[in-house]
Coordinates of C-alpha atoms and ligand atoms in Angstrom, one line a residue:
M1 CA 0.0 0.0 0.0
T2 CA 1.3 3.4 -0.9
R3 CA 0.8 6.0 1.9
V4 CA 1.3 9.7 1.0
F5 CA 4.6 11.2 2.0
D6 CA 3.9 13.1 5.3
E7 CA 5.9 16.2 4.3
D8 CA 3.8 16.7 1.2
L9 CA 0.7 17.3 3.3
H10 CA 2.3 20.4 4.8
H11 CA 2.5 22.3 1.5
G12 CA 0.0 24.4 -0.3
I13 CA -1.9 22.8 -3.2
E14 CA 0.2 24.5 -5.9
T15 CA 3.4 22.9 -4.4
R16 CA 1.7 19.6 -3.9
A17 CA 0.6 19.5 -7.5
V18 CA 4.2 19.9 -8.7
H19 CA 6.1 17.8 -6.1
A20 CA 3.9 15.5 -4.1
G21 CA 4.7 11.8 -4.4
Q22 CA 7.9 12.3 -6.4
K23 CA 11.5 12.2 -5.3
P24 CA 14.6 12.3 -7.5
D25 CA 15.6 8.9 -8.8
E26 CA 18.1 7.4 -6.3
V27 CA 20.3 5.9 -9.0
T28 CA 20.7 8.8 -11.5
G29 CA 19.2 11.8 -9.8
A30 CA 16.6 12.1 -12.6
I31 CA 14.2 14.7 -11.4
M32 CA 11.2 13.0 -13.0
P33 CA 10.0 9.6 -11.9
P34 CA 10.9 7.0 -14.5
V35 CA 8.3 5.1 -16.5
Y36 CA 8.8 1.7 -14.9
Q37 CA 7.9 -0.2 -18.0
T38 CA 8.1 -3.7 -16.5
S39 CA 5.7 -6.5 -15.7
T40 CA 7.8 -8.2 -13.1
Y41 CA 10.7 -7.6 -10.7
V42 CA 13.8 -9.8 -9.9
Q43 CA 13.8 -11.1 -6.4
D44 CA 16.9 -11.5 -4.2
G45 CA 15.7 -14.8 -2.9
I46 CA 12.4 -16.6 -2.4
G47 CA 10.2 -14.2 -0.5
R48 CA 13.0 -11.6 -0.5
H49 CA 12.3 -8.5 -2.7
K50 CA 12.1 -4.7 -2.7
G51 CA 8.4 -4.5 -2.1
F52 CA 7.6 -5.0 -5.8
E53 CA 6.7 -8.5 -7.0
Y54 CA 4.4 -8.1 -10.0
A55 CA 3.2 -4.9 -11.8
R56 CA -0.5 -5.5 -11.4
T57 CA 0.0 -5.3 -7.6
R58 CA 2.5 -2.5 -7.7
N59 CA 4.4 -0.2 -10.0
A60 CA 6.6 2.7 -8.9
T61 CA 5.3 5.1 -11.5
R62 CA 1.8 4.4 -10.4
D63 CA 2.9 4.8 -6.7
A64 CA 4.1 8.3 -7.5
L65 CA 0.7 9.2 -9.1
E66 CA -1.2 7.7 -6.3
R67 CA 0.8 9.6 -3.7
N68 CA 0.4 12.8 -5.7
V69 CA -3.3 12.8 -6.1
A70 CA -3.8 11.6 -2.5
A71 CA -1.8 14.6 -1.3
L72 CA -3.9 16.9 -3.5
E73 CA -7.1 15.7 -1.8
G74 CA -5.4 15.8 1.6
C75 CA -5.8 12.0 2.0
Q76 CA -3.4 9.3 3.1
F77 CA -4.1 6.8 0.4
G78 CA -4.5 6.8 -3.3
H79 CA -5.5 4.0 -5.7
A80 CA -5.2 4.5 -9.5
F81 CA -7.5 2.7 -11.9
S82 CA -7.5 2.3 -15.7
S83 CA -10.5 4.7 -16.1
G84 CA -13.0 6.7 -14.0
M85 CA -15.5 3.9 -14.5
A86 CA -13.0 1.3 -13.2
A87 CA -12.6 3.5 -10.1
T88 CA -16.4 3.6 -9.6
D89 CA -16.6 -0.1 -10.2
A90 CA -14.0 -0.7 -7.5
V91 CA -15.9 1.6 -5.0
L92 CA -19.1 -0.3 -5.6
K93 CA -17.3 -3.6 -5.2
L94 CA -16.6 -2.6 -1.6
L95 CA -20.2 -3.5 -1.0
S96 CA -22.1 -6.8 -1.3
A97 CA -25.4 -8.3 -2.5
G98 CA -28.3 -7.0 -0.4
D99 CA -26.6 -3.6 0.2
H100 CA -28.5 -0.5 -0.8
V101 CA -26.9 2.7 -2.3
I102 CA -28.4 6.1 -2.5
C103 CA -27.2 7.9 -5.6
E104 CA -27.6 11.4 -7.0
E105 CA -30.0 11.1 -9.9
N106 CA -28.0 13.4 -12.1
V107 CA -24.9 11.4 -11.7
Y108 CA -22.5 10.8 -14.6
G109 CA -24.4 8.7 -17.2
G110 CA -21.9 5.8 -17.1
T111 CA -22.2 5.6 -13.3
H112 CA -25.9 5.3 -13.6
R113 CA -25.5 2.6 -16.3
L114 CA -22.9 0.6 -14.2
M115 CA -25.3 0.6 -11.2
E116 CA -28.5 -0.2 -13.0
Q117 CA -27.2 -2.6 -15.6
V118 CA -24.4 -4.4 -13.8
F119 CA -24.6 -4.1 -10.0
V120 CA -28.4 -4.6 -9.9
R121 CA -27.8 -8.0 -11.5
M122 CA -25.4 -8.8 -8.6
G123 CA -28.1 -8.2 -6.0
M124 CA -27.4 -4.6 -5.0
T125 CA -30.2 -2.0 -4.9
F126 CA -30.1 1.7 -5.8
S127 CA -32.3 4.7 -5.2
F128 CA -31.7 7.6 -7.5
V129 CA -32.7 10.8 -5.7
E130 CA -32.2 14.5 -6.0
T131 CA -29.6 14.8 -3.3
R132 CA -29.7 18.6 -3.3
N133 CA -33.0 18.1 -1.4
L134 CA -31.8 16.8 1.9
E135 CA -35.3 15.6 2.9
D136 CA -35.4 13.4 -0.2
L137 CA -31.9 12.1 0.7
E138 CA -33.0 11.3 4.2
K139 CA -36.3 9.7 3.1
A140 CA -34.4 7.3 0.8
L141 CA -32.4 5.8 3.8
R142 CA -33.1 2.2 4.5
P143 CA -31.7 -0.1 7.2
E144 CA -29.5 -1.7 4.5
T145 CA -28.2 1.6 3.1
R146 CA -24.4 1.2 3.0
M147 CA -23.3 4.1 0.7
I148 CA -24.4 7.6 -0.4
F149 CA -22.8 8.3 -3.7
V150 CA -22.9 11.9 -4.9
E151 CA -21.4 14.2 -7.5
T152 CA -21.1 17.9 -7.0
P153 CA -21.5 19.9 -9.2
T154 CA -23.4 17.4 -11.3
N155 CA -23.0 16.8 -15.0
P156 CA -24.6 18.5 -16.9
M157 CA -27.2 20.3 -14.7
M158 CA -24.6 21.8 -12.4
R159 CA -26.6 20.9 -9.2
L160 CA -24.8 21.0 -5.9
V161 CA -25.0 18.6 -3.0
D162 CA -24.4 20.0 0.5
L163 CA -21.4 17.9 1.4
D164 CA -21.4 18.8 5.0
A165 CA -25.1 17.7 5.4
A166 CA -24.5 14.6 3.3
G167 CA -21.5 13.6 5.3
K168 CA -23.4 14.0 8.6
L169 CA -26.3 12.0 7.3
A170 CA -24.0 9.2 6.1
K171 CA -22.3 9.1 9.5
S172 CA -25.6 9.0 11.4
V173 CA -26.5 5.7 9.7
G174 CA -23.0 4.2 9.4
A175 CA -23.0 4.5 5.6
L176 CA -20.0 5.5 3.5
L177 CA -20.1 8.8 1.7
A178 CA -18.5 8.5 -1.8
V179 CA -18.0 11.8 -3.7
D180 CA -17.1 12.0 -7.4
N181 CA -15.0 15.1 -7.3
T182 CA -14.1 15.1 -11.1
F183 CA -15.8 18.4 -11.9
A184 CA -14.5 20.6 -9.0
T185 CA -11.1 18.9 -8.5
P186 CA -9.3 19.3 -5.2
Y187 CA -8.2 22.7 -6.4
F188 CA -11.8 24.0 -5.8
Q189 CA -13.3 21.5 -3.4
T190 CA -11.9 18.9 -0.9
P191 CA -14.7 16.5 0.1
L192 CA -12.5 14.9 2.9
K193 CA -13.1 18.1 4.9
Y194 CA -16.9 17.3 4.9
G195 CA -16.6 13.7 6.0
A196 CA -16.3 11.9 2.6
D197 CA -14.9 8.4 3.1
L198 CA -14.1 7.9 -0.6
I199 CA -13.3 10.5 -3.2
L200 CA -13.4 9.5 -6.9
H201 CA -11.9 11.0 -10.0
S202 CA -12.0 10.4 -13.7
T203 CA -8.4 11.6 -14.1
T204 CA -9.3 11.6 -17.8
K205 CA -10.7 15.1 -17.2
F206 CA -9.2 18.0 -15.3
L207 CA -6.5 16.1 -13.3
N208 CA -4.7 15.0 -16.5
G209 CA -6.1 17.9 -18.4
H210 CA -4.7 17.2 -21.8
S211 CA -7.2 14.8 -23.3
D212 CA -4.6 12.2 -23.9
V213 CA -5.2 9.6 -21.2
V214 CA -8.2 7.7 -19.8
G215 CA -7.8 7.1 -16.1
G216 CA -9.4 7.0 -12.6
M217 CA -8.5 7.4 -9.0
V218 CA -10.0 6.6 -5.6
L219 CA -8.7 8.5 -2.5
T220 CA -9.4 7.7 1.1
N221 CA -8.0 8.5 4.5
D222 CA -9.2 5.2 5.9
E223 CA -6.6 2.5 6.1
E224 CA -9.1 -0.3 6.1
L225 CA -10.8 1.0 3.0
S226 CA -7.4 1.5 1.4
E227 CA -6.5 -2.1 2.0
K228 CA -9.7 -3.2 0.4
L229 CA -9.1 -1.0 -2.6
A230 CA -5.5 -2.3 -3.0
F231 CA -6.9 -5.8 -2.8
L232 CA -9.4 -4.9 -5.6
Q233 CA -6.7 -3.4 -7.8
N234 CA -4.8 -6.6 -7.5
A235 CA -7.7 -9.1 -7.5
A236 CA -9.7 -7.5 -10.4
G237 CA -6.8 -5.9 -12.2
A238 CA -8.2 -2.7 -13.6
I239 CA -5.0 -0.8 -13.1
P240 CA -3.4 1.8 -15.4
G241 CA -0.1 1.1 -17.1
P242 CA 3.0 3.1 -16.2
W243 CA 2.8 5.3 -19.2
D244 CA -0.7 6.4 -18.4
A245 CA 0.3 7.0 -14.8
W246 CA 3.3 9.1 -15.9
L247 CA 1.3 11.2 -18.3
T248 CA -1.3 11.9 -15.7
L249 CA 1.4 12.9 -13.3
R250 CA 2.7 15.3 -15.8
G251 CA -0.8 16.7 -16.1
T252 CA -1.4 17.2 -12.4
K253 CA 1.7 19.4 -12.1
T254 CA -0.2 22.3 -13.8
L255 CA -3.5 21.6 -12.2
A256 CA -3.5 24.9 -10.2
L257 CA -2.6 27.1 -13.2
R258 CA -5.2 25.4 -15.5
M259 CA -8.0 25.5 -12.9
K260 CA -7.5 29.2 -12.3
R261 CA -7.8 29.9 -16.0
H262 CA -10.8 27.6 -16.5
D263 CA -12.5 29.5 -13.7
E264 CA -11.6 32.9 -14.9
S265 CA -12.8 32.2 -18.5
G266 CA -15.7 30.1 -17.3
R267 CA -17.1 33.1 -15.4
K268 CA -16.7 35.4 -18.4
V269 CA -18.3 33.0 -20.8
A270 CA -21.2 32.3 -18.4
Q271 CA -21.9 36.0 -18.0
W272 CA -21.8 36.5 -21.7
L273 CA -24.3 33.7 -22.2
V274 CA -26.6 35.1 -19.5
E275 CA -26.8 38.4 -21.4
H276 CA -27.4 36.7 -24.8
P277 CA -31.0 37.0 -25.9
G278 CA -30.9 33.7 -27.7
V279 CA -30.1 31.7 -24.5
D280 CA -33.0 30.8 -22.2
K281 CA -31.0 29.6 -19.2
V282 CA -27.4 29.2 -18.1
Y283 CA -26.5 26.5 -15.5
Y284 CA -23.3 27.7 -13.8
P285 CA -22.8 27.7 -10.0
G286 CA -20.7 30.9 -10.2
L287 CA -23.8 32.9 -11.3
R288 CA -25.5 34.9 -8.6
D289 CA -28.9 33.6 -9.7
H290 CA -27.9 29.9 -9.6
P291 CA -30.2 28.6 -6.9
Q292 CA -27.3 27.1 -4.9
H293 CA -24.8 30.0 -5.4
E294 CA -24.4 30.5 -1.7
L295 CA -23.6 26.8 -1.1
A296 CA -21.2 26.9 -4.0
K297 CA -19.4 29.8 -2.4
A298 CA -19.3 28.0 0.9
Q299 CA -18.0 24.6 -0.2
M300 CA -16.0 25.5 -3.3
T301 CA -13.2 28.1 -3.8
G302 CA -14.0 28.5 -7.5
F303 CA -16.5 27.4 -10.1
G304 CA -14.4 26.2 -13.0
G305 CA -15.2 26.1 -16.7
M306 CA -18.1 23.7 -16.9
M307 CA -21.6 25.0 -17.7
S308 CA -24.7 24.1 -19.6
L309 CA -27.1 26.3 -21.6
E310 CA -30.8 25.8 -22.5
L311 CA -31.7 27.0 -26.0
G312 CA -35.3 26.1 -25.9
D313 CA -35.3 24.3 -29.2
P314 CA -33.5 21.0 -30.1
G315 CA -32.7 22.2 -33.6
R316 CA -30.9 25.3 -32.3
A317 CA -29.0 23.1 -29.8
H318 CA -27.8 20.9 -32.7
R319 CA -26.9 23.8 -34.9
L320 CA -24.9 25.5 -32.1
A321 CA -23.0 22.3 -31.2
E322 CA -22.2 21.8 -34.9
S323 CA -21.3 25.4 -35.8
T324 CA -18.5 26.3 -33.3
E325 CA -15.0 26.2 -34.7
I326 CA -12.7 26.5 -31.6
F327 CA -15.1 24.6 -29.3
A328 CA -14.8 21.1 -30.7
L329 CA -17.8 18.8 -30.8
A330 CA -16.8 15.9 -28.6
E331 CA -17.5 13.9 -25.5
S332 CA -15.4 14.4 -22.4
L333 CA -14.3 17.6 -20.6
G334 CA -11.6 19.2 -18.5
G335 CA -8.9 19.4 -21.1
V336 CA -6.9 22.5 -22.1
E337 CA -9.0 22.8 -25.3
S338 CA -12.7 23.9 -25.2
L339 CA -15.3 21.3 -26.0
I340 CA -19.0 21.5 -26.8
G341 CA -21.5 18.7 -26.4
H342 CA -25.1 17.7 -26.6
P343 CA -25.7 15.6 -23.3
A344 CA -29.0 14.1 -24.3
S345 CA -27.5 12.3 -27.4
M346 CA -23.9 12.0 -26.2
T347 CA -22.8 11.7 -22.6
H348 CA -26.3 11.0 -21.2
A349 CA -27.8 8.9 -23.9
S350 CA -27.7 5.9 -21.6
V351 CA -30.0 7.7 -19.1
P352 CA -33.7 6.9 -19.7
R353 CA -35.5 9.7 -21.4
E354 CA -38.1 10.1 -18.5
M355 CA -35.3 10.5 -16.0
R356 CA -33.5 13.0 -18.2
A357 CA -36.8 15.0 -18.6
A358 CA -37.4 15.0 -14.8
M359 CA -34.1 16.7 -14.1
G360 CA -34.3 19.2 -16.9
L361 CA -31.8 17.6 -19.2
T362 CA -33.7 18.4 -22.3
D363 CA -32.8 17.8 -26.0
S364 CA -32.1 21.6 -26.3
L365 CA -29.4 21.6 -23.6
V366 CA -25.8 22.2 -24.7
R367 CA -22.8 21.6 -22.4
L368 CA -19.6 23.6 -22.6
S369 CA -16.1 22.8 -21.2
V370 CA -14.3 26.1 -21.4
G371 CA -10.6 25.5 -22.0
I372 CA -7.6 27.7 -21.5
E373 CA -7.6 29.5 -24.9
D374 CA -7.9 33.3 -25.3
V375 CA -11.4 33.9 -23.8
D376 CA -12.2 36.6 -26.3
D377 CA -11.6 34.1 -29.1
L378 CA -14.0 31.7 -27.3
I379 CA -16.7 34.2 -26.9
E380 CA -16.3 35.3 -30.6
D381 CA -16.6 31.6 -31.6
L382 CA -19.9 31.2 -29.6
D383 CA -21.2 34.5 -30.9
R384 CA -20.6 33.5 -34.5
A385 CA -22.2 30.0 -34.0
M386 CA -25.2 31.5 -32.1
K387 CA -26.0 33.6 -35.2
L388 CA -26.2 30.4 -37.2
T389 CA -28.8 28.8 -34.9
Ligands
PLP1 C1 -16.0 11.1 -17.3 C2 -16.6 10.9 -16.0 C3 -16.6 9.6 -15.3 C4 -16.1 8.4 -16.0 O1 -14.7 8.4 -16.2 P1 -13.9 7.7 -17.4 O2 -12.5 8.1 -17.2 O3 -14.5 8.2 -18.7 O4 -14.2 6.2 -17.3 C5 -17.1 9.6 -14.0 N1 -17.6 10.7 -13.4 C6 -17.6 11.9 -14.0 C7 -18.1 13.0 -13.3 C8 -17.1 12.0 -15.3 O5 -17.1 13.2 -15.9

């Protein structure tokens, strides 16, 4: 098991992003951790080795990434997976048949699919509720509830969950609180502070930030949970290779710089959209009229570059998504480049239509991931495309 280096936790997040989990190579002094491209390790004698036996169990490049992201979240333990979904899969495998999970209804589409189409078959039960309504969350509790699984802000409706309240509720019934922190990242929100037991990331998004790796992480401060996660990494094997770990580690070094820029430009783009007569509604927690703006200010230190806009007409949504030139039409988010997407037919196509409708995820909703390009260019791009809708 790889525990975070103690000294890393004393530094500010900018310093942790650059240095945590990495020490110069003892043999050569190389400042960057090597890509340990190996499947096995030579042993000194039977049962005598350097802590590394087989690369599914442990790899030193992966160790560095795990310690780095754990330090970013202020946690003791990190576990890297081959994708965000593999990380979610491992978290659900901490539970057993008969266990009940309460999940945010506007959770990532793939998370909903994994729960409903895989874990239900294994005998687990799920209640999808609007976790921003704490009474709904409380009402969904059952004696067999073992986990509350939330995402905040949610994708793509940008709803918030009161982490402090969710943490207290989970504690009161002895359930685990799992928080998918992919959207906010530890730069803007640290769920551990609010009692989260498990923090998940699709590192594919902001943590790596360069749209060139698919990966996932689970962070925890609980040694027993960490042991179970390490067991699952080894037993089920959904681990990242050393190259992916290395690339992701290169991405996290600039997390602070990128998040500041996503936030700065995100606020400008959201404000521009609010003032545009062709936009019915903008979902962005940084806007003063977002219904949970006060909560956003209380539990987040910034709002980032993710937002959705309602155009009131599916045809216009399609035309906008297909007309931008800098904003590329693509799934995913959180990279340096700006992306535009149509959640109903792309990221959330696997969510049943009635469920989409209930949460306001209409066919005329467009999602933006505002990148780090010149924000004036981005606004000009949207302006030009809006005229074509
Ligand atoms: C993308 C995403 C996932 C899934 O991660 P992958 O790396 O694509 O497997 C999970 N949660 C959120 C919030 C995401 O955006």
